[in-house]
mmCIF file of C-alpha atoms in Angstrom:
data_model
loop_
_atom_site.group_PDB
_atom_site.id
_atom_site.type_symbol
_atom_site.label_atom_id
_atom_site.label_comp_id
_atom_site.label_asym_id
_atom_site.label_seq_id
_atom_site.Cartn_x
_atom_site.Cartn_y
_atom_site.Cartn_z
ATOM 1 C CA UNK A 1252 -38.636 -46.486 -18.037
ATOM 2 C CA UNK A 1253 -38.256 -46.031 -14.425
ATOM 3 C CA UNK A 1254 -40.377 -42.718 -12.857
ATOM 4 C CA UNK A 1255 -38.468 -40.931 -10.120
ATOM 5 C CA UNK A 1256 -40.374 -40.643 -6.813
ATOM 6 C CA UNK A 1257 -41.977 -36.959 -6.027
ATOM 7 C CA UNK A 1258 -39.277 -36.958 -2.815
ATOM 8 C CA UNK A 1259 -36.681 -38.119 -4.619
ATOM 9 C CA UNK A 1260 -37.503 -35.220 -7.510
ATOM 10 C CA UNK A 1261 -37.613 -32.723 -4.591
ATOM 11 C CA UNK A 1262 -34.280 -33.472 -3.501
ATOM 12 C CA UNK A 1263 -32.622 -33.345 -6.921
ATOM 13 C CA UNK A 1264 -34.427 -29.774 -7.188
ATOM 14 C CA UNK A 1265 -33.254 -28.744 -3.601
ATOM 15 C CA UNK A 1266 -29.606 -30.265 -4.713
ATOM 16 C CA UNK A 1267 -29.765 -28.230 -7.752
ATOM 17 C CA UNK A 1268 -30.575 -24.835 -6.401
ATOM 18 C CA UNK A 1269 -28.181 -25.589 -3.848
ATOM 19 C CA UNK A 1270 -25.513 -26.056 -6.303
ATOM 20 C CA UNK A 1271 -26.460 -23.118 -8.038
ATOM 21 C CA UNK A 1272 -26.198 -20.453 -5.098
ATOM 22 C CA UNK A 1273 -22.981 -21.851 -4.035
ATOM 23 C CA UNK A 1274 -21.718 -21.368 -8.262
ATOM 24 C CA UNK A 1275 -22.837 -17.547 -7.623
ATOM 25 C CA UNK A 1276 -21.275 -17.239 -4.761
ATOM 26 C CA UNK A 1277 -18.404 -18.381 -5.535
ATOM 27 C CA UNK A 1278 -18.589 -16.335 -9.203
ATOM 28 C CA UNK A 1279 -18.809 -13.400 -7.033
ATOM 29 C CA UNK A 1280 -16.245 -13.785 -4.883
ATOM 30 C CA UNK A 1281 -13.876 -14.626 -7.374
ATOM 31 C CA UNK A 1282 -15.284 -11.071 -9.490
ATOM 32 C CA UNK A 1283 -14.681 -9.158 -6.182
ATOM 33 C CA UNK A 1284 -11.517 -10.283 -5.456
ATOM 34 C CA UNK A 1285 -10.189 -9.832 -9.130
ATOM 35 C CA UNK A 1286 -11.850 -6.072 -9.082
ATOM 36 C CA UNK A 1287 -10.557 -5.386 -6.131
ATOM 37 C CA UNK A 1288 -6.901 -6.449 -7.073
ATOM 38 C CA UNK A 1289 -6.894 -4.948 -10.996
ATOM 39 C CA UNK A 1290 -7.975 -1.423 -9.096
ATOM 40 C CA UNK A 1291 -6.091 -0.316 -6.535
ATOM 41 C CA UNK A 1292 -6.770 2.636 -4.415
ATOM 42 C CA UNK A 1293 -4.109 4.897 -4.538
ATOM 43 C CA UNK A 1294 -3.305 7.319 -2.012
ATOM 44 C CA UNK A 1295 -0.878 10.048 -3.419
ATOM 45 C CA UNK A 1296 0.693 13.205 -2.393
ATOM 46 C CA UNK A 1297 3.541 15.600 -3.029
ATOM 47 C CA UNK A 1298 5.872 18.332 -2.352
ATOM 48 C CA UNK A 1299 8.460 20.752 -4.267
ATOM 49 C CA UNK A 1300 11.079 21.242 -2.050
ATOM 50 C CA UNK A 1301 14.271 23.365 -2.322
ATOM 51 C CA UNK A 1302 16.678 20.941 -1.995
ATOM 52 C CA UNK A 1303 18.440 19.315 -4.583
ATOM 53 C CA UNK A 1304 17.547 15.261 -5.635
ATOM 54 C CA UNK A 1305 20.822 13.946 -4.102
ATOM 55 C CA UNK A 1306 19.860 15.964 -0.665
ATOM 56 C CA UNK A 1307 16.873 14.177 -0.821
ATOM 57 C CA UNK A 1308 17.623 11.116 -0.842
ATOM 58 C CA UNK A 1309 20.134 11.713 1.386
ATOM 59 C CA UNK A 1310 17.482 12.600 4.101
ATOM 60 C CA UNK A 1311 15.129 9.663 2.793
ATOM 61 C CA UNK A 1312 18.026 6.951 2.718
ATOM 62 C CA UNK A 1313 19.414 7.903 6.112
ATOM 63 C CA UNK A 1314 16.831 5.928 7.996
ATOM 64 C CA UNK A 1315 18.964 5.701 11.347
ATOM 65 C CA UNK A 1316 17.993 9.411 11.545
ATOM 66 C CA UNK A 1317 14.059 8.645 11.561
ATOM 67 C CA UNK A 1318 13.185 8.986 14.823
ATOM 68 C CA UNK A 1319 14.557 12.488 15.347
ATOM 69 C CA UNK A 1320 12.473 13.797 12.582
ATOM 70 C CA UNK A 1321 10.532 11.397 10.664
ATOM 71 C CA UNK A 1322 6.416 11.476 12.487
ATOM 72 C CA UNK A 1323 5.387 8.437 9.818
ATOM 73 C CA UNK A 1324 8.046 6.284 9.723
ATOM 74 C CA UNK A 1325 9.448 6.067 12.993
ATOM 75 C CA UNK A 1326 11.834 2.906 12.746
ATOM 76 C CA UNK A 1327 13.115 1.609 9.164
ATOM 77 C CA UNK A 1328 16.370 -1.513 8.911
ATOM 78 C CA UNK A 1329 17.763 -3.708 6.926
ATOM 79 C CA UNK A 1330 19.934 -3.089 3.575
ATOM 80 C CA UNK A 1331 18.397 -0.886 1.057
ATOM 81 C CA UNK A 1332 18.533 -3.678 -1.658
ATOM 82 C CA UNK A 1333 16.061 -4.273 -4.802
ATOM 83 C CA UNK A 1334 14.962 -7.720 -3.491
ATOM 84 C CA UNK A 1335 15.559 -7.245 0.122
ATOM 85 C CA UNK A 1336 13.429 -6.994 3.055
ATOM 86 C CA UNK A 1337 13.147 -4.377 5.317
ATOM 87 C CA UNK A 1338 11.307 -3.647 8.670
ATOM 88 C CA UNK A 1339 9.505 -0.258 9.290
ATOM 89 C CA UNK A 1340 7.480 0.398 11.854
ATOM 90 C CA UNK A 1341 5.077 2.792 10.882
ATOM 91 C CA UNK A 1342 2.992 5.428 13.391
ATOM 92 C CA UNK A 1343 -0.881 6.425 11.871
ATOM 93 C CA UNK A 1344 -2.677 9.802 12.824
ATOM 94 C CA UNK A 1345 -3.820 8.392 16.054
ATOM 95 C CA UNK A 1346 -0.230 6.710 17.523
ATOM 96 C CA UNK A 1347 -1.032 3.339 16.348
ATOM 97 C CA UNK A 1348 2.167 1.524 15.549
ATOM 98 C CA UNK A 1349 2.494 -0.834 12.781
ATOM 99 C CA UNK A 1350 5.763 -3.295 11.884
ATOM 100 C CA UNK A 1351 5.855 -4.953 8.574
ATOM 101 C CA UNK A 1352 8.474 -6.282 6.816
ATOM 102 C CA UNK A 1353 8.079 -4.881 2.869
ATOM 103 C CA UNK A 1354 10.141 -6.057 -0.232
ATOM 104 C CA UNK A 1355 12.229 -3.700 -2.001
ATOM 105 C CA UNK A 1356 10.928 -3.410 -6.028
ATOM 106 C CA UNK A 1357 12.985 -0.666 -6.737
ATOM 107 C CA UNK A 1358 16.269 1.343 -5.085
ATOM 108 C CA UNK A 1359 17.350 3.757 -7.641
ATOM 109 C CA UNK A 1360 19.433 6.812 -6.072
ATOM 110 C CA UNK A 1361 18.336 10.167 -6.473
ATOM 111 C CA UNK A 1362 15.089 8.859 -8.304
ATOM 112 C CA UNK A 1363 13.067 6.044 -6.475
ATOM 113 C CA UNK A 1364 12.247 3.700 -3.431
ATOM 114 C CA UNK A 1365 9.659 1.556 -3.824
ATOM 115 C CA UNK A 1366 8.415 -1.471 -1.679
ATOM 116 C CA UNK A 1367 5.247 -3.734 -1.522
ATOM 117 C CA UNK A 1368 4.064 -5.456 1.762
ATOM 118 C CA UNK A 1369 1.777 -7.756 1.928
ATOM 119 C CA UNK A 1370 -0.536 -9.589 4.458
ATOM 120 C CA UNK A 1371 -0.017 -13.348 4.279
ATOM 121 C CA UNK A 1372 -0.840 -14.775 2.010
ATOM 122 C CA UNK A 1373 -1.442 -11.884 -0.618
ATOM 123 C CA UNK A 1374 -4.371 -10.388 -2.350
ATOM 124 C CA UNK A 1375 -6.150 -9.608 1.486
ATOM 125 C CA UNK A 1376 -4.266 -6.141 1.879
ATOM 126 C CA UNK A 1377 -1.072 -5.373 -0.217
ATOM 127 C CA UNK A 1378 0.301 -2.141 -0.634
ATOM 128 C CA UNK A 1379 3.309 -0.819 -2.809
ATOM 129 C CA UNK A 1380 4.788 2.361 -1.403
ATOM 130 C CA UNK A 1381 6.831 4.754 -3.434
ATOM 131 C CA UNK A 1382 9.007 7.532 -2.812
ATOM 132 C CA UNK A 1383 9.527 9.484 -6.767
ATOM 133 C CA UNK A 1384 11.984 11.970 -7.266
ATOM 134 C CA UNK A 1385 11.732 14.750 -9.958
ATOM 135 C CA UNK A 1386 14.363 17.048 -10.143
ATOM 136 C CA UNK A 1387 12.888 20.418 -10.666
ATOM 137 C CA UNK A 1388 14.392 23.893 -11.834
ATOM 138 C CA UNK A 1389 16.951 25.728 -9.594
ATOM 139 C CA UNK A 1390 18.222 22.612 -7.918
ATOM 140 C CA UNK A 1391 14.870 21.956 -6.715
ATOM 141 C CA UNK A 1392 12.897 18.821 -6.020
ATOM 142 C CA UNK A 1393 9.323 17.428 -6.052
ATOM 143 C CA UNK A 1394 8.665 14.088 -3.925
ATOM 144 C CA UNK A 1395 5.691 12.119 -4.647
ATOM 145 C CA UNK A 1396 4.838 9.747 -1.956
ATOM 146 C CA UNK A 1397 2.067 7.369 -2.815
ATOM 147 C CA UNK A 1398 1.019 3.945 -2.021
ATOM 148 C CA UNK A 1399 -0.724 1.245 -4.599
ATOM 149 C CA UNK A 1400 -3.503 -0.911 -2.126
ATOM 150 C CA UNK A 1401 -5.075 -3.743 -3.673
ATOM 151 C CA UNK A 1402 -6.982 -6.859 -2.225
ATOM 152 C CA UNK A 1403 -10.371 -7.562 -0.943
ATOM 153 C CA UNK A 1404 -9.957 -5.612 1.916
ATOM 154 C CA UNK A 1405 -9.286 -2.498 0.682
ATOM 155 C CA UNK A 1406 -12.707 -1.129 0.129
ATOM 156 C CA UNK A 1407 -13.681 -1.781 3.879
ATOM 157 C CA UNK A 1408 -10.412 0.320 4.792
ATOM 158 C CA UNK A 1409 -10.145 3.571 2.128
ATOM 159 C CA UNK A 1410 -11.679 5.451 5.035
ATOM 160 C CA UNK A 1411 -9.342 4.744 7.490
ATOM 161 C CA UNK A 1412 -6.326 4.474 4.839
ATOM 162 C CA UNK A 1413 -8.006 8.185 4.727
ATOM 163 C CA UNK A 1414 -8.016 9.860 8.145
ATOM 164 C CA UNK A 1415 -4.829 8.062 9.702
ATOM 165 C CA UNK A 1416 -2.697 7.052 6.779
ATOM 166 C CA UNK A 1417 -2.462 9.946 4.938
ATOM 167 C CA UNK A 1418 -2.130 12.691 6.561
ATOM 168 C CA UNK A 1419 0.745 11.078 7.872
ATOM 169 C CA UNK A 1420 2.325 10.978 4.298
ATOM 170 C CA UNK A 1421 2.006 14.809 4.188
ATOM 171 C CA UNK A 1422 3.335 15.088 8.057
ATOM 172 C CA UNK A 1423 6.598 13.150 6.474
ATOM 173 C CA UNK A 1424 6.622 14.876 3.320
ATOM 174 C CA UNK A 1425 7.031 18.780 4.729
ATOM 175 C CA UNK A 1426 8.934 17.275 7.755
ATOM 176 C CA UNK A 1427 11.468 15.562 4.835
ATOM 177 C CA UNK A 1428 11.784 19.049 2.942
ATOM 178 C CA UNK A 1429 12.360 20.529 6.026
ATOM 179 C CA UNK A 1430 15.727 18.132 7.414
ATOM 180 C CA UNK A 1431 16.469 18.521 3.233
ATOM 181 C CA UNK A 1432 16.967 22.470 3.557
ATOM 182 C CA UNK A 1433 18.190 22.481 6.989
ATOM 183 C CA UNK A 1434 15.230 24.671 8.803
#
């Protein structure tokens, strides 16, 4: 039986533990990504307004109209299309633009618009946007806006997401009900 040298036993230890903190590492970063993807943070808000579903989506859906009243969404193209891509260019509390090119999920009239965007290559910062219509009593409507982030860098951002994001949801929200009933 051969007998290892004491160097050559200290550098299959070193090896080992070397091997082992990379393994936890790694087991970590695979746990935090997976957490961080299976629970979204979820920004949400709505509105009743007194406007009917179809006037509505009227307002929503006529996107060449955004930049005379829209303060969020300043700039929105491209054909309103489950499975097509759009560009919006988005404006946060502080006059920040953003463009990004989403992917419809769901175009529904008079019910829901719903999008995810991404950044490249997924599961860094992904969020899927939804405009919900409810059609209310007395021709009335209630819009939930709310957006679905998920990805590893969404608990470094829920602040921010916070203070510039959505307050700019309920900025497009009241200014929607008010094109809607025509004040």
């Amino acid at each position: 039986m051969k007998l290892e040298s004491p160097k050559k036993s200290r550098k299959i230890k070193k090896s080992r533990k070397v091997l082992t903190v990379v393994a936890a590492v790694v087991v970590l970063l695979v746990g935090y990504t997976t957490y961080t993807i299976a629970r979204p943070f979820v920004l949400h808000t709505e509105i009743d307004i007194d406007a009917s579903p179809e006037q509505v989506w009227k307002v929503l859906t006529d996107r060449q109209a955004y930049p005379e009243w829209n303060p969020f969404i300043i700039s929105s193209t491209g054909e309103l299309t489950k499975g097509a891509k759009i560009t919006n260019v988005l404006r946060d509390t502080k006059g920040a633009e953003t463009k990004f090119t989403p992917t419809l999920l769901a175009v529904e009239p008079n019910k829901e618009l719903r999008w995810i965007g991404k950044v490249p290559p997924g599961g860094i910062f992904d969020g899927e946007h939804s405009y919900r219509l409810e059609a209310l009593p007395n021709g009335r409507t209630r819009l939930i806006q709310e957006e679905k982030f998920r990805g590893v860098a969404i608990p470094f951002t829920r602040s921010m997401l916070n203070s510039t994001i959505k307050p700019q949801f309920v900025a497009m929200n009241h200014a929607l009900a008010a094109r809607a009933t025509g004040y």
